[in-house]
CSV table of C-alpha atoms and ligand atoms in Angstrom, one decimal:
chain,number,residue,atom,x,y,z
A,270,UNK,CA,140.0,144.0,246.1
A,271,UNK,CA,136.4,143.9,245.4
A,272,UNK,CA,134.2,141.7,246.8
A,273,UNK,CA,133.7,139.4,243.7
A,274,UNK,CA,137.5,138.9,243.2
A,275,UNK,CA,137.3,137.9,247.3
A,276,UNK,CA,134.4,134.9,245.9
A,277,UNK,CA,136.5,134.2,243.1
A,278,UNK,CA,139.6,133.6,245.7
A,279,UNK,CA,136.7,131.2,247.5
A,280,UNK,CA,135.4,128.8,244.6
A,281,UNK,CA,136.1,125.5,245.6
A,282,UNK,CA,138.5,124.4,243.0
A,283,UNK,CA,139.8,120.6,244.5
A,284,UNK,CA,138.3,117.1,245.5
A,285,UNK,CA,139.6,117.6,249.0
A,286,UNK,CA,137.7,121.1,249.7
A,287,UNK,CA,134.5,119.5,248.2
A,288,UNK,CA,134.8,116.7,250.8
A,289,UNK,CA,133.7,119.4,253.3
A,290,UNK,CA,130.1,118.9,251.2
A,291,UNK,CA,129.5,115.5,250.0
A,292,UNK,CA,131.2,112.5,250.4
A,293,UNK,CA,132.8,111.6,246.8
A,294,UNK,CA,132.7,108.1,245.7
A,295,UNK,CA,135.4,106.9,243.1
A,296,UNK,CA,137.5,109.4,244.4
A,297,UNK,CA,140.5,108.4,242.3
A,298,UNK,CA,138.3,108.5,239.2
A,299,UNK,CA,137.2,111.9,240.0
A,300,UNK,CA,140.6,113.0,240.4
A,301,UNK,CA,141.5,112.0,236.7
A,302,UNK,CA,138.4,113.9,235.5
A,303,UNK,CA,140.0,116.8,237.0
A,304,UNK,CA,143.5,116.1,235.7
A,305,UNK,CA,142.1,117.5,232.1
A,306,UNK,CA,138.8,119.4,233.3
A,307,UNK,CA,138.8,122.0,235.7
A,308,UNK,CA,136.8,122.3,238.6
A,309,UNK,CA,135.5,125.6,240.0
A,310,UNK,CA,132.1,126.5,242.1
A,311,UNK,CA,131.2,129.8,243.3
A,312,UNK,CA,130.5,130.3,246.6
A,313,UNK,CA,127.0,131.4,245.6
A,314,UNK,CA,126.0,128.7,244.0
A,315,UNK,CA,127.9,126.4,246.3
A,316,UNK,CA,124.8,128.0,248.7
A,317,UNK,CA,122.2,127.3,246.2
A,318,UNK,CA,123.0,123.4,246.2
A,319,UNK,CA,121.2,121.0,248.6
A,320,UNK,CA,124.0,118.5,249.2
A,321,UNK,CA,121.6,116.3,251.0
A,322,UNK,CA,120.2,115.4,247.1
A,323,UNK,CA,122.6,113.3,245.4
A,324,UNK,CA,120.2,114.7,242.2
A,325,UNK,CA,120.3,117.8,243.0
A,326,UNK,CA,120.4,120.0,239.6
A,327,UNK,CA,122.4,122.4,240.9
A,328,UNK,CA,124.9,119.8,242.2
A,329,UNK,CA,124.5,117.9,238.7
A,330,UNK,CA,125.6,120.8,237.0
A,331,UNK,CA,128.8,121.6,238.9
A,332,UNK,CA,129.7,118.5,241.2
A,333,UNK,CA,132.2,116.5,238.8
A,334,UNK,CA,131.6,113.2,238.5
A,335,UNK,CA,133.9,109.9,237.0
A,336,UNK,CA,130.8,109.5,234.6
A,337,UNK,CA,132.8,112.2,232.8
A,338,UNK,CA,135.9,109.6,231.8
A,339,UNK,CA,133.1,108.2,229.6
A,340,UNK,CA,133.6,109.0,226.2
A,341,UNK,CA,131.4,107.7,223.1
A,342,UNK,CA,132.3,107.7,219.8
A,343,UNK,CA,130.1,110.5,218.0
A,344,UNK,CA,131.8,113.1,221.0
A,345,UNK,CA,134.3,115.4,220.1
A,346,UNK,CA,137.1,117.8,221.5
A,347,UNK,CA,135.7,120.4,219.0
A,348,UNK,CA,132.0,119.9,218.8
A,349,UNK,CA,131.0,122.8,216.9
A,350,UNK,CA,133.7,123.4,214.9
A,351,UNK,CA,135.2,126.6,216.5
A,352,UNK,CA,138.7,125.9,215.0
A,353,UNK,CA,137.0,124.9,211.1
A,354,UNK,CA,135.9,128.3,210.8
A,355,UNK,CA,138.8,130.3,212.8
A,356,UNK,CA,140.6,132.8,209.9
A,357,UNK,CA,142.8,134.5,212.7
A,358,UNK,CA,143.5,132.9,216.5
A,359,UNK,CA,140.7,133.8,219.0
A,360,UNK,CA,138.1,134.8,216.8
A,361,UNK,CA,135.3,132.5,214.7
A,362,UNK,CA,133.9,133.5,211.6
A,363,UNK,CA,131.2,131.1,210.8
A,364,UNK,CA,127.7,133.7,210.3
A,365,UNK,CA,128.5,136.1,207.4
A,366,UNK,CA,127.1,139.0,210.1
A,367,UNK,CA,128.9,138.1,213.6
A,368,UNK,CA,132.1,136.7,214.7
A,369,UNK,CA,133.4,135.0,218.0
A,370,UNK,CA,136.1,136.6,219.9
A,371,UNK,CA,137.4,134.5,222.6
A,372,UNK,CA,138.4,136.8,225.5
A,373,UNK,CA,139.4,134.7,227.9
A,374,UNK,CA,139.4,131.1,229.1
A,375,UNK,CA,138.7,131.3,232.3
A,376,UNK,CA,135.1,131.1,233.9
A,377,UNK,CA,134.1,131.4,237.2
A,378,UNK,CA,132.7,128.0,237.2
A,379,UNK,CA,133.0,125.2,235.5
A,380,UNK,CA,129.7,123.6,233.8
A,381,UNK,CA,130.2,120.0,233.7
A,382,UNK,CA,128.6,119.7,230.5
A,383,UNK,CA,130.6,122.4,229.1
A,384,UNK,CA,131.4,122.2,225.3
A,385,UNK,CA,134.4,124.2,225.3
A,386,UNK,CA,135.4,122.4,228.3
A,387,UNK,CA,138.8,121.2,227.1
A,388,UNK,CA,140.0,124.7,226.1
A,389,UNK,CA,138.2,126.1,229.6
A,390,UNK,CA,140.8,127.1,232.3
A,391,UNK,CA,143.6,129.2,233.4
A,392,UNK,CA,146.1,126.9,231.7
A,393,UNK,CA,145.2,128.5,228.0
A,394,UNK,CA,146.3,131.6,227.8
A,395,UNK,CA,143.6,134.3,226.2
A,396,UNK,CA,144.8,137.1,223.6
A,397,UNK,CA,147.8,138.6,223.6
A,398,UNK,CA,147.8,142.8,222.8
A,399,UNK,CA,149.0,141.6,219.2
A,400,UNK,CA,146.3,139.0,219.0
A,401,UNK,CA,144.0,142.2,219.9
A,402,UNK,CA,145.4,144.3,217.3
A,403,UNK,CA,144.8,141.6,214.8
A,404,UNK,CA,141.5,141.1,215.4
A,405,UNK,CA,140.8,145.0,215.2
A,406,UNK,CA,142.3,144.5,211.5
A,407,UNK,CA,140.1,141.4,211.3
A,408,UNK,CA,137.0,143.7,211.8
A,409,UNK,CA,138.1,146.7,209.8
A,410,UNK,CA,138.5,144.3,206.6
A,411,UNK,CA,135.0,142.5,207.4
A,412,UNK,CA,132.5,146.2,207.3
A,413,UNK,CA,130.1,143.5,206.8
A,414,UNK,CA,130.4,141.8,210.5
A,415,UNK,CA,128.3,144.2,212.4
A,416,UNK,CA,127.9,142.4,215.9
A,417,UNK,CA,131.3,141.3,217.8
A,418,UNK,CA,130.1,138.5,220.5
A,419,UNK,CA,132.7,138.2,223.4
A,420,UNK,CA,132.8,134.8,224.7
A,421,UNK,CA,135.5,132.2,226.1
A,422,UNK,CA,135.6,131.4,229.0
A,423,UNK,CA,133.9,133.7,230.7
A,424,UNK,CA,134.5,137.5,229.5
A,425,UNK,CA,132.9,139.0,232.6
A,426,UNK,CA,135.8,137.4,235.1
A,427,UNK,CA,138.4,140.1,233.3
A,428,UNK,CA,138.8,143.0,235.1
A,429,UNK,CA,137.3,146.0,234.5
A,430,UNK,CA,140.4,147.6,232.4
A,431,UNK,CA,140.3,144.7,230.3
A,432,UNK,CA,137.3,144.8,229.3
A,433,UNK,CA,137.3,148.4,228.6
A,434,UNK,CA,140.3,147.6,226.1
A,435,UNK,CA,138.0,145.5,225.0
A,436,UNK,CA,135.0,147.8,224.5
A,437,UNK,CA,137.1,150.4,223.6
A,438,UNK,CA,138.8,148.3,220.6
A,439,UNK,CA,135.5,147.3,219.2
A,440,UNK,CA,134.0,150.7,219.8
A,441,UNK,CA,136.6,151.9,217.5
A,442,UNK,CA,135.5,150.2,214.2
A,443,UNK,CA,132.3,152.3,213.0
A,444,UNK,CA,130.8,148.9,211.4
A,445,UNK,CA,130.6,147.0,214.5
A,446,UNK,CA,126.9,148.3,216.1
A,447,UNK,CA,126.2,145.6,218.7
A,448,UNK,CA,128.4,144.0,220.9
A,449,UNK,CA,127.3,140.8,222.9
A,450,UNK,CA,128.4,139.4,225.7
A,451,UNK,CA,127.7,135.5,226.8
A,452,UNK,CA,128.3,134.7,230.1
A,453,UNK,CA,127.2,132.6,232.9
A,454,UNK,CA,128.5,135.6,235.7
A,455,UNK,CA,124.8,137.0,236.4
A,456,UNK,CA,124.2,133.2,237.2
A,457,UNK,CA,126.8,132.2,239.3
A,458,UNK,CA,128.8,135.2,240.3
A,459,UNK,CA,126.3,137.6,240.8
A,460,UNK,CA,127.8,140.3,242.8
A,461,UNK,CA,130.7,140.6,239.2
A,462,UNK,CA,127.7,142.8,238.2
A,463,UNK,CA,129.1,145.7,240.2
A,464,UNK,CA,127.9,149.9,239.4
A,465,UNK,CA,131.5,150.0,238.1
A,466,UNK,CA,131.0,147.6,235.3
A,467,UNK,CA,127.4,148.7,234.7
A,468,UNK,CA,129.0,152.6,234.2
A,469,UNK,CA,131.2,151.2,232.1
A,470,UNK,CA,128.7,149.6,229.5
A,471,UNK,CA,126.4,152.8,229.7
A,472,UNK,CA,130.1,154.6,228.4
A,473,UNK,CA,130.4,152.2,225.8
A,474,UNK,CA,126.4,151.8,224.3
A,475,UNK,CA,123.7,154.3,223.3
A,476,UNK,CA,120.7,153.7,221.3
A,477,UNK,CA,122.2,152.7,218.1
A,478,UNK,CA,125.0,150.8,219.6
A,479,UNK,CA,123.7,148.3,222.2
A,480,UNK,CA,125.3,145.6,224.1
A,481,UNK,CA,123.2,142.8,224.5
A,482,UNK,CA,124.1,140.3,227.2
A,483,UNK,CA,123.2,136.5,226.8
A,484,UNK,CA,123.5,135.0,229.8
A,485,UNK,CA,122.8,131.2,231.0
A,486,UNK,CA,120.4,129.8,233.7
A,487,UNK,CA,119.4,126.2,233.7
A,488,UNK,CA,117.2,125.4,236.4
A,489,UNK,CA,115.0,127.7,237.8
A,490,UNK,CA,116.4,127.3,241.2
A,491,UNK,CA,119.4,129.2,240.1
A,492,UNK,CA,117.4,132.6,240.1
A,493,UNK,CA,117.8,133.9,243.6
A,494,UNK,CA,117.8,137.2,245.1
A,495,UNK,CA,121.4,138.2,244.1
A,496,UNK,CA,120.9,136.8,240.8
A,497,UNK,CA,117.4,139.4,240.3
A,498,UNK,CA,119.2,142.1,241.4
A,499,UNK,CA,121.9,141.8,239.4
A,500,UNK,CA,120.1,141.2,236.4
A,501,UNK,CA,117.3,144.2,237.1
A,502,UNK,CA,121.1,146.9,237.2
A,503,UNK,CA,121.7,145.2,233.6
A,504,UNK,CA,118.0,145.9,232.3
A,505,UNK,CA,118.1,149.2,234.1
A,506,UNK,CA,121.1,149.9,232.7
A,507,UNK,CA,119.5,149.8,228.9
A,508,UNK,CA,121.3,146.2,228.6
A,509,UNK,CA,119.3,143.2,226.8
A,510,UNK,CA,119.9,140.8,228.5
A,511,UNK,CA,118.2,137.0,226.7
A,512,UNK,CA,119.3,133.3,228.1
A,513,UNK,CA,120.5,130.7,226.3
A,514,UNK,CA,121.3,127.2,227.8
A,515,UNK,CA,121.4,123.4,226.7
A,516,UNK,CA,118.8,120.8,227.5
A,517,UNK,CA,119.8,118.8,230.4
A,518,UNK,CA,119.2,115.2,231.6
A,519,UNK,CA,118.2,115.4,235.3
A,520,UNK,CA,118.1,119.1,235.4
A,521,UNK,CA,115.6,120.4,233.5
A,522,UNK,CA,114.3,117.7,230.5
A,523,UNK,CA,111.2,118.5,232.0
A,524,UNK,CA,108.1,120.6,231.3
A,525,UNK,CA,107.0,121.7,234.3
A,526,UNK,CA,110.8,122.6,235.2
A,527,UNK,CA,111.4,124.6,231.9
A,528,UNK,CA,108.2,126.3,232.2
A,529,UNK,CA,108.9,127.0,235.6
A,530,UNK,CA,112.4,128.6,234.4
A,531,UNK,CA,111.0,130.4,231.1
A,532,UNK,CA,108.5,132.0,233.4
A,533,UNK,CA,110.7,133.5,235.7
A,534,UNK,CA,113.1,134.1,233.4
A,535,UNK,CA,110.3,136.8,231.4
A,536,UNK,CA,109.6,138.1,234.9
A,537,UNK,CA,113.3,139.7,235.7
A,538,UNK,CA,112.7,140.9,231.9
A,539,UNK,CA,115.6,138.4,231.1
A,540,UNK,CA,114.3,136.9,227.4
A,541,UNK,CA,114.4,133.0,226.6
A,542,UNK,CA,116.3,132.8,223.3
A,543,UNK,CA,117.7,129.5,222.6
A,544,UNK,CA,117.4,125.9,224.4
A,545,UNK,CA,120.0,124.1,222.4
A,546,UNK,CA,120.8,120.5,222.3
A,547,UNK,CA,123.5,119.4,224.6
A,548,UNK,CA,126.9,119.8,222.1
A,549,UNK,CA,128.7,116.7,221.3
A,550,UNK,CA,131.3,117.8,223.5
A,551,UNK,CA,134.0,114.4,225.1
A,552,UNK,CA,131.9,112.7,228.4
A,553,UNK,CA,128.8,114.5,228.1
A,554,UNK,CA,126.8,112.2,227.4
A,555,UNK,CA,125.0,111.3,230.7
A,556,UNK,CA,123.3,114.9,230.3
A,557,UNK,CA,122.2,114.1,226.6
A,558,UNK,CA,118.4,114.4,225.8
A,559,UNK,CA,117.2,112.5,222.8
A,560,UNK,CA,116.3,115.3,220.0
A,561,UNK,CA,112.8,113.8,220.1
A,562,UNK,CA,112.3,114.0,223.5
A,563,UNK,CA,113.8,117.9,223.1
A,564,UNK,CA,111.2,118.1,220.4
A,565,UNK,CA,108.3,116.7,222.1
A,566,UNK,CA,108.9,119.1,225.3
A,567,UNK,CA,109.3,122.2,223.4
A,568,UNK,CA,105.6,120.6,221.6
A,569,UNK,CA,103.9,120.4,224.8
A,570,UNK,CA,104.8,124.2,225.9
A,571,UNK,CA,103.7,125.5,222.7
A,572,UNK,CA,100.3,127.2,223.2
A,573,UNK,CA,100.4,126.7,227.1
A,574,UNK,CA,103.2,129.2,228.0
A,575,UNK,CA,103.4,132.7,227.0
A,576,UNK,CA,105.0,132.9,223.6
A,577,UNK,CA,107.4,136.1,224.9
A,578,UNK,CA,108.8,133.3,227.4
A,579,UNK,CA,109.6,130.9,225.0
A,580,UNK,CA,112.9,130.0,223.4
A,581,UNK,CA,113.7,128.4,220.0
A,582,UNK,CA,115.1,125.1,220.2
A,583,UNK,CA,118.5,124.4,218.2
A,584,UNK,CA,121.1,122.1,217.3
A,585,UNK,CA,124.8,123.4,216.2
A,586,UNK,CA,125.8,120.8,213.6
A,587,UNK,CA,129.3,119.0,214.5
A,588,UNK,CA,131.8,120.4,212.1
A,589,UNK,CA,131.4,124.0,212.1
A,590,UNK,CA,128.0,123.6,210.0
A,591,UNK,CA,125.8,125.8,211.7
A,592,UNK,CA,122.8,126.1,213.9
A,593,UNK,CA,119.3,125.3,212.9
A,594,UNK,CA,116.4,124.9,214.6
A,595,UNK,CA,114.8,121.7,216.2
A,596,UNK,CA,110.7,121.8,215.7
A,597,UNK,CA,107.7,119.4,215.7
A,598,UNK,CA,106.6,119.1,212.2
A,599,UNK,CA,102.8,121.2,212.7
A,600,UNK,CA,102.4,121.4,208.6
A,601,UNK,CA,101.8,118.7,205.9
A,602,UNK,CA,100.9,119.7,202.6
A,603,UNK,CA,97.9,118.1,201.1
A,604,UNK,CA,97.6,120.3,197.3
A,605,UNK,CA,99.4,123.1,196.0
A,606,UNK,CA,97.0,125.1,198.5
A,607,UNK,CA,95.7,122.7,200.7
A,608,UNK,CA,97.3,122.2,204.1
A,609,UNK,CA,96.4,120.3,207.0
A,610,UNK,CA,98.2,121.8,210.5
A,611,UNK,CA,98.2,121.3,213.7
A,612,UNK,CA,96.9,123.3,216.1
A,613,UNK,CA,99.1,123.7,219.6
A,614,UNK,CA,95.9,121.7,221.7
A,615,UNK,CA,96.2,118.8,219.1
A,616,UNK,CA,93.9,119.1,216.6
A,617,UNK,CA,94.1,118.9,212.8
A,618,UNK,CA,92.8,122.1,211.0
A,619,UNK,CA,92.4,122.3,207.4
A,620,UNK,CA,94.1,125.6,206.0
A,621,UNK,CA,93.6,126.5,202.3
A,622,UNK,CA,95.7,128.9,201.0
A,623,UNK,CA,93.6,131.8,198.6
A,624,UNK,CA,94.5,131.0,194.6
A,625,UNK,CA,95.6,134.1,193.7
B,175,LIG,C1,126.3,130.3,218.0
B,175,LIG,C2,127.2,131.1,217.2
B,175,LIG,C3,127.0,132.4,216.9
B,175,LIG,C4,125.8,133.1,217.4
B,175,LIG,O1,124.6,132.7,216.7
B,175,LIG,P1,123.2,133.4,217.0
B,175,LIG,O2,122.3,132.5,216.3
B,175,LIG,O3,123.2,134.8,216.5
B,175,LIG,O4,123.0,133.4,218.5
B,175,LIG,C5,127.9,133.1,216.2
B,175,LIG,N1,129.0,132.5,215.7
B,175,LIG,C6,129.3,131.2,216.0
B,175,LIG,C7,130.5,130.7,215.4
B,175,LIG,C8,128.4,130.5,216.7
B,175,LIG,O5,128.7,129.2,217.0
């Protein structure tokens, strides 16, 4: 077995093994959170948490908590949608140009903010060699989806001859040219990232026919050593590899924290691409950020960090509607030609536009 499958064996999966860390309050509560959300912490990022801060982001992000039983209203069991736009199980149409294709369920760990986080889990099984072949057909019919984005769950916690079925499947229909990959294994199970799995995506991409990787990392304390190296194989490798990850109370609605994190994200050549607005996703709501707040951060790092280190901002609309992005308003139109902006240090500039 290979030493990530051993870690994987490790994760702390029960209220009892965490005890060993922290002592739990409303134990009994926490216990009925996990009766429907799984629980599951690597044993390198168990290592990255300082148990000794009850706010610890790390710990915020993975430690469950009874806050979850929670629920308001406007929260949902599908907060994007996935199933409105689903022609064929395991796969979401919504963008006429990619398509979702859920590989598996199962993550290495569980975010507690997760928006799929009632389909997460070993307990729903992932696509059967029919489903497979059905999708295949999916992609054969549709010459006009060109990008194939594995997500779940976790794609990277398959084994390597899964995923090659997988590679070599979508590899096999001449209209796909990029596949993607989304998955939080660089982050929390670094050592996944094996020269195995790095051979195998150099056999299935070449320079018309990349595979991007968008990974997630939320805090900038979550780049450690491991987590360098294992992203500098994927760049080395001729992998793209951007992050995307949600705006989170306590962990990183903060400036100076997501500065921090887009910073050294652009130094391991990993490249910001979207901070979205926490989904509405059932007892999430103690991590939600108020939209203007999101706004008014993303405002004040305009013009002061590096613009190849800074992500787009975006809401996915409830109901399968879409994502769009979530901006300070810089323009207002005076005339047909006359404009007054905003420049990123504050000031109102007059901009005329030529006549003709
Ligand atoms: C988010 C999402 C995508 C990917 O969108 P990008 O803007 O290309 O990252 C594709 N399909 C669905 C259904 C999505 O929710």
């Amino acid at each position: 077995m290979q030493q990530w499958q051993i870690e994987l064996q490790n994760c702390v999966r029960t209220v009892d093994e965490l005890e060993q860390y922290l002592s739990i309050e409303n134990k009994d509560r926490v216990r009925e959170v996990l009766a429907n959300m799984r629980l599951s912490i690597t044993p390198h990022t168990l290592n990255l948490i300082d148990f000794k801060n009850p706010n610890d982001p790390i710990l915020l992000m993975c430690v469950p908590s009874d806050k979850e039983l929670r629920f308001s209203p406007e929260e949902r069991v599908d907060p994007i949608g996935d199933e409105a736009k689903s022609p064929i199980p395991f796969l979401t149409h919504r963008y006429p140009d990619r398509v979702l294709v859920y590989a598996t369920f199962f993550c290495s760990l569980f975010c507690r903010f997760c928006f799929r986080r009632t389909k997460t889990g070993e307990a729903t099984p992932g696509p059967s060699v029919e489903d497979r072949d059905r999708i295949v057909q999916y992609l054969e019919k549709h010459p006009e989806v060109d990008e194939v984005i594995l997500t779940g769950g976790d794609p990277l916690t398959l084994l390597d001859d899964q995923l090659e079925d997988w590679f070599s499947r979508l590899r096999s229909v001449p209209t796909v040219s990029r596949i993607r990959v989304h998955t939080r294994v660089p982050v929390n199970l670094p050592s996944r990232i094996t020269n195995s799995l790095i051979e195998m995506f150099r056999r299935y991409s070449d320079a018309t026919h990349p595979i991007y990787i968008v990974t997630h990392f939320n805090h900038p304390r979550e780049i450690a050593a491991e987590n360098i190296e294992a992203i500098a194989k994927l760049v080395d490798a001729g992998i793209v590899v951007r992050n995307q990850g949600p705006l989170l109370r306590g962990v990183n609605d903060d400036p100076v924290i997501l500065e921090m994190l887009f910073k050294k994200l652009a130094n391991i050549r990993v490249v910001p691409y979207y901070l979205h607005q926490l989904d509405l996703a059932k007892g999430t709501n103690h991590f939600r950020v108020p939209i203007e707040r999101g706004i008014e951060i993303m405002r004040e790092l305009q013009g002061q960090v590096t613009g190849i280190a800074l992500p787009r901002y975006v809401v996915d609309l409830p109901g399968g509607k879409g994502k769009v992005p979530l901006m300070h308003r810089y323009t207002q139109k005076q005339t047909d030609s006359n404009y007054t902006i905003e420049s990123p240090f504050g000031e109102c500039v007059e901009y005329h536009e030529p006549n003709d």
